[in-house]
Amino acid sequence: MLFKQQALLRQKLFVLGSLAIGSLLYLVARVGSLDRLQPICPIDGRFGPHGQDEIPLRALQFKRGLLHEFRKGNATKEQIRLHNLVQQLPKAIIIGVRKGGTRALLEMLNLHPAVVKASQEIHFFDNDENYAKGIEWYRKKMPFSYPHQITIEKSPAYFITEEVPERIYKMNSSIKLLIIVREPTTRAISDYTQVLEGKERKNKTYYKFEKLAIDPTTCEVNTKYKAVRTSIYTKHLERWLKYFPIEQFHIVDGDRLITEPLPELQLVEKFLNLPSRISQYNLYFNATRGFYCLRFNIVFNKCLAGSKGRIHPEVDPSVITKLRKFFHPFNQKFYQITGRTFNWP
Ligand code: A3P
């Protein structure tokens, strides 16, 4: 009996000891990796819409903790009143382009202490049913924020949907509009890959990209194929320019956001009149993912979901050449209108 108890005690001690050693090893590893990090993100500086407000540090902690809870609808009325929280209409919208890197852009901007993101794509302006629910419905979909913070939402379908520019204009004619673009052929293949994956998930078969992108009767580029049409950026932008001057748009280079995100984010900070707060500390390259991931602080970091960064199927090089030739004149026009030139072939 006594022997059994002693054995049990030894077992317990062994488990506890292992746990303690494990925790210690984890801490050592953590500190080791911290040594290699760059200086702590300067998050407690002065800034605000007029340059004189100061965001209390409390606000920043809030943003990651309580605000997250509130977004899930758990805020009590008392908490909202106490912290002066509001649900604000967006001051900036990422209107597209689908597969341009819209999620990465939104998540990375959300690293900025003055930015609060709407987590879901709201599809207010492109979906008639949602639009009919009215602007208050839209506002109520927004996360809680401090009055000096700006809310950003992204719904990439806005860029290509006919009715959207007028509807957004009616809400706020001075809103800032962000468009993230990628080399058009790559974007079209990425678009195809997403649809293909959806079909495969449902055990359905699907056409090859080549078959969709090239009209088999004419052997020309099939402009009826949505993935091709979406990549004719200039056509869509021209519709937007009937409502908003070009100064209200900022074009983000989605290809560079993948390889070198910080300078792209700094350009957006400038466009949004925000002080530069996102630093290299906030972005680290994750070799396993093959992408930059986000670091909010010592304990909280995250990579985008696996659905971002899919492996594209191989596409016949002659089809790629044909598509690139097709997009070329539209790209030239796009550079001309936006004043931003890309090295697209
Ligand atoms: P691929 O899946 O073709 O690689 P969107 O969010 O608009 O759907 O865009 C998805 C694209 O974002 C992905 O396309 C991916 O290349 C790109 N992207 C940019 N930065 C990324 C990041 N840090 N992590 C994952 N994907 C990123």
Short mmCIF file of N, CA and C in Angstrom, two decimals, residues 95 121-135 137-138 141 153-168 226 240:
data_model
loop_
_atom_site.label_atom_id
_atom_site.label_comp_id
_atom_site.label_asym_id
_atom_site.label_seq_id
_atom_site.Cartn_x
_atom_site.Cartn_y
_atom_site.Cartn_z
N ILE A 95 -11.65 49.12 -51.55
CA ILE A 95 -12.74 48.75 -52.48
C ILE A 95 -12.36 47.57 -53.37
N GLU A 121 -16.23 41.14 -44.39
CA GLU A 121 -16.60 41.92 -45.58
C GLU A 121 -18.09 42.22 -45.44
N ILE A 122 -18.46 43.47 -45.47
CA ILE A 122 -19.84 43.80 -45.13
C ILE A 122 -20.77 43.77 -46.36
N HIS A 123 -20.21 44.04 -47.52
CA HIS A 123 -21.01 44.00 -48.76
C HIS A 123 -22.28 44.83 -48.64
N PHE A 124 -22.10 46.03 -48.14
CA PHE A 124 -23.27 46.90 -48.00
C PHE A 124 -23.62 47.55 -49.33
N PHE A 125 -22.61 48.06 -50.02
CA PHE A 125 -22.89 48.85 -51.21
C PHE A 125 -23.10 48.01 -52.48
N ASP A 126 -22.62 46.78 -52.47
CA ASP A 126 -22.76 45.96 -53.69
C ASP A 126 -23.93 44.99 -53.61
N ASN A 127 -24.51 44.87 -52.44
CA ASN A 127 -25.61 43.91 -52.29
C ASN A 127 -26.91 44.69 -52.06
N ASP A 128 -27.82 44.60 -53.02
CA ASP A 128 -29.05 45.40 -52.96
C ASP A 128 -29.84 45.15 -51.68
N GLU A 129 -29.86 43.91 -51.27
CA GLU A 129 -30.63 43.57 -50.06
C GLU A 129 -30.04 44.27 -48.83
N ASN A 130 -28.71 44.24 -48.73
CA ASN A 130 -28.05 44.91 -47.61
C ASN A 130 -28.23 46.43 -47.72
N TYR A 131 -28.08 46.92 -48.93
CA TYR A 131 -28.16 48.37 -49.12
C TYR A 131 -29.54 48.89 -48.72
N ALA A 132 -30.55 48.08 -48.99
CA ALA A 132 -31.93 48.48 -48.67
C ALA A 132 -32.13 48.59 -47.15
N LYS A 133 -31.24 47.98 -46.37
CA LYS A 133 -31.39 48.02 -44.91
C LYS A 133 -30.99 49.39 -44.34
N GLY A 134 -30.30 50.18 -45.15
CA GLY A 134 -30.01 51.55 -44.74
C GLY A 134 -28.68 51.73 -44.06
N ILE A 135 -28.28 53.00 -43.97
CA ILE A 135 -26.95 53.36 -43.50
C ILE A 135 -26.75 53.03 -42.01
N TRP A 137 -27.92 50.44 -40.49
CA TRP A 137 -27.59 49.01 -40.47
C TRP A 137 -26.09 48.84 -40.71
N TYR A 138 -25.60 49.60 -41.69
CA TYR A 138 -24.18 49.55 -42.05
C TYR A 138 -23.32 50.00 -40.85
N LYS A 141 -22.78 47.61 -38.15
CA LYS A 141 -21.89 46.50 -38.49
C LYS A 141 -20.43 46.85 -38.18
N GLU A 153 -13.10 49.41 -43.67
CA GLU A 153 -13.69 48.13 -44.07
C GLU A 153 -13.18 47.75 -45.45
N LYS A 154 -13.30 46.47 -45.77
CA LYS A 154 -12.92 46.05 -47.13
C LYS A 154 -13.98 45.11 -47.68
N SER A 155 -14.40 45.39 -48.87
CA SER A 155 -15.29 44.50 -49.62
C SER A 155 -14.84 44.61 -51.08
N PRO A 156 -14.03 43.66 -51.53
CA PRO A 156 -13.42 43.79 -52.86
C PRO A 156 -14.42 43.84 -54.02
N ALA A 157 -15.63 43.34 -53.78
CA ALA A 157 -16.62 43.38 -54.87
C ALA A 157 -17.02 44.82 -55.20
N TYR A 158 -16.78 45.76 -54.29
CA TYR A 158 -17.15 47.15 -54.55
C TYR A 158 -16.53 47.66 -55.85
N PHE A 159 -15.27 47.29 -56.07
CA PHE A 159 -14.52 47.86 -57.20
C PHE A 159 -15.19 47.58 -58.54
N ILE A 160 -15.78 46.41 -58.68
CA ILE A 160 -16.31 46.03 -60.00
C ILE A 160 -17.83 46.16 -60.10
N THR A 161 -18.48 46.57 -59.03
CA THR A 161 -19.95 46.62 -59.07
C THR A 161 -20.44 48.01 -59.47
N GLU A 162 -21.22 48.01 -60.52
CA GLU A 162 -21.71 49.22 -61.17
C GLU A 162 -22.25 50.30 -60.21
N GLU A 163 -23.13 49.90 -59.31
CA GLU A 163 -23.86 50.89 -58.49
C GLU A 163 -23.02 51.46 -57.34
N VAL A 164 -21.92 50.83 -57.03
CA VAL A 164 -21.23 51.16 -55.78
C VAL A 164 -20.68 52.59 -55.70
N PRO A 165 -19.99 53.10 -56.75
CA PRO A 165 -19.41 54.44 -56.59
C PRO A 165 -20.46 55.50 -56.18
N GLU A 166 -21.60 55.46 -56.83
CA GLU A 166 -22.64 56.46 -56.51
C GLU A 166 -23.14 56.28 -55.07
N ARG A 167 -23.30 55.04 -54.66
CA ARG A 167 -23.80 54.79 -53.31
C ARG A 167 -22.80 55.25 -52.25
N ILE A 168 -21.54 55.00 -52.49
CA ILE A 168 -20.53 55.44 -51.51
C ILE A 168 -20.46 56.97 -51.51
N LYS A 226 -15.03 36.47 -66.05
CA LYS A 226 -14.98 37.48 -64.98
C LYS A 226 -13.56 37.74 -64.46
N TRP A 240 -15.46 54.85 -61.41
CA TRP A 240 -15.33 55.51 -60.10
C TRP A 240 -15.00 56.99 -60.26
#
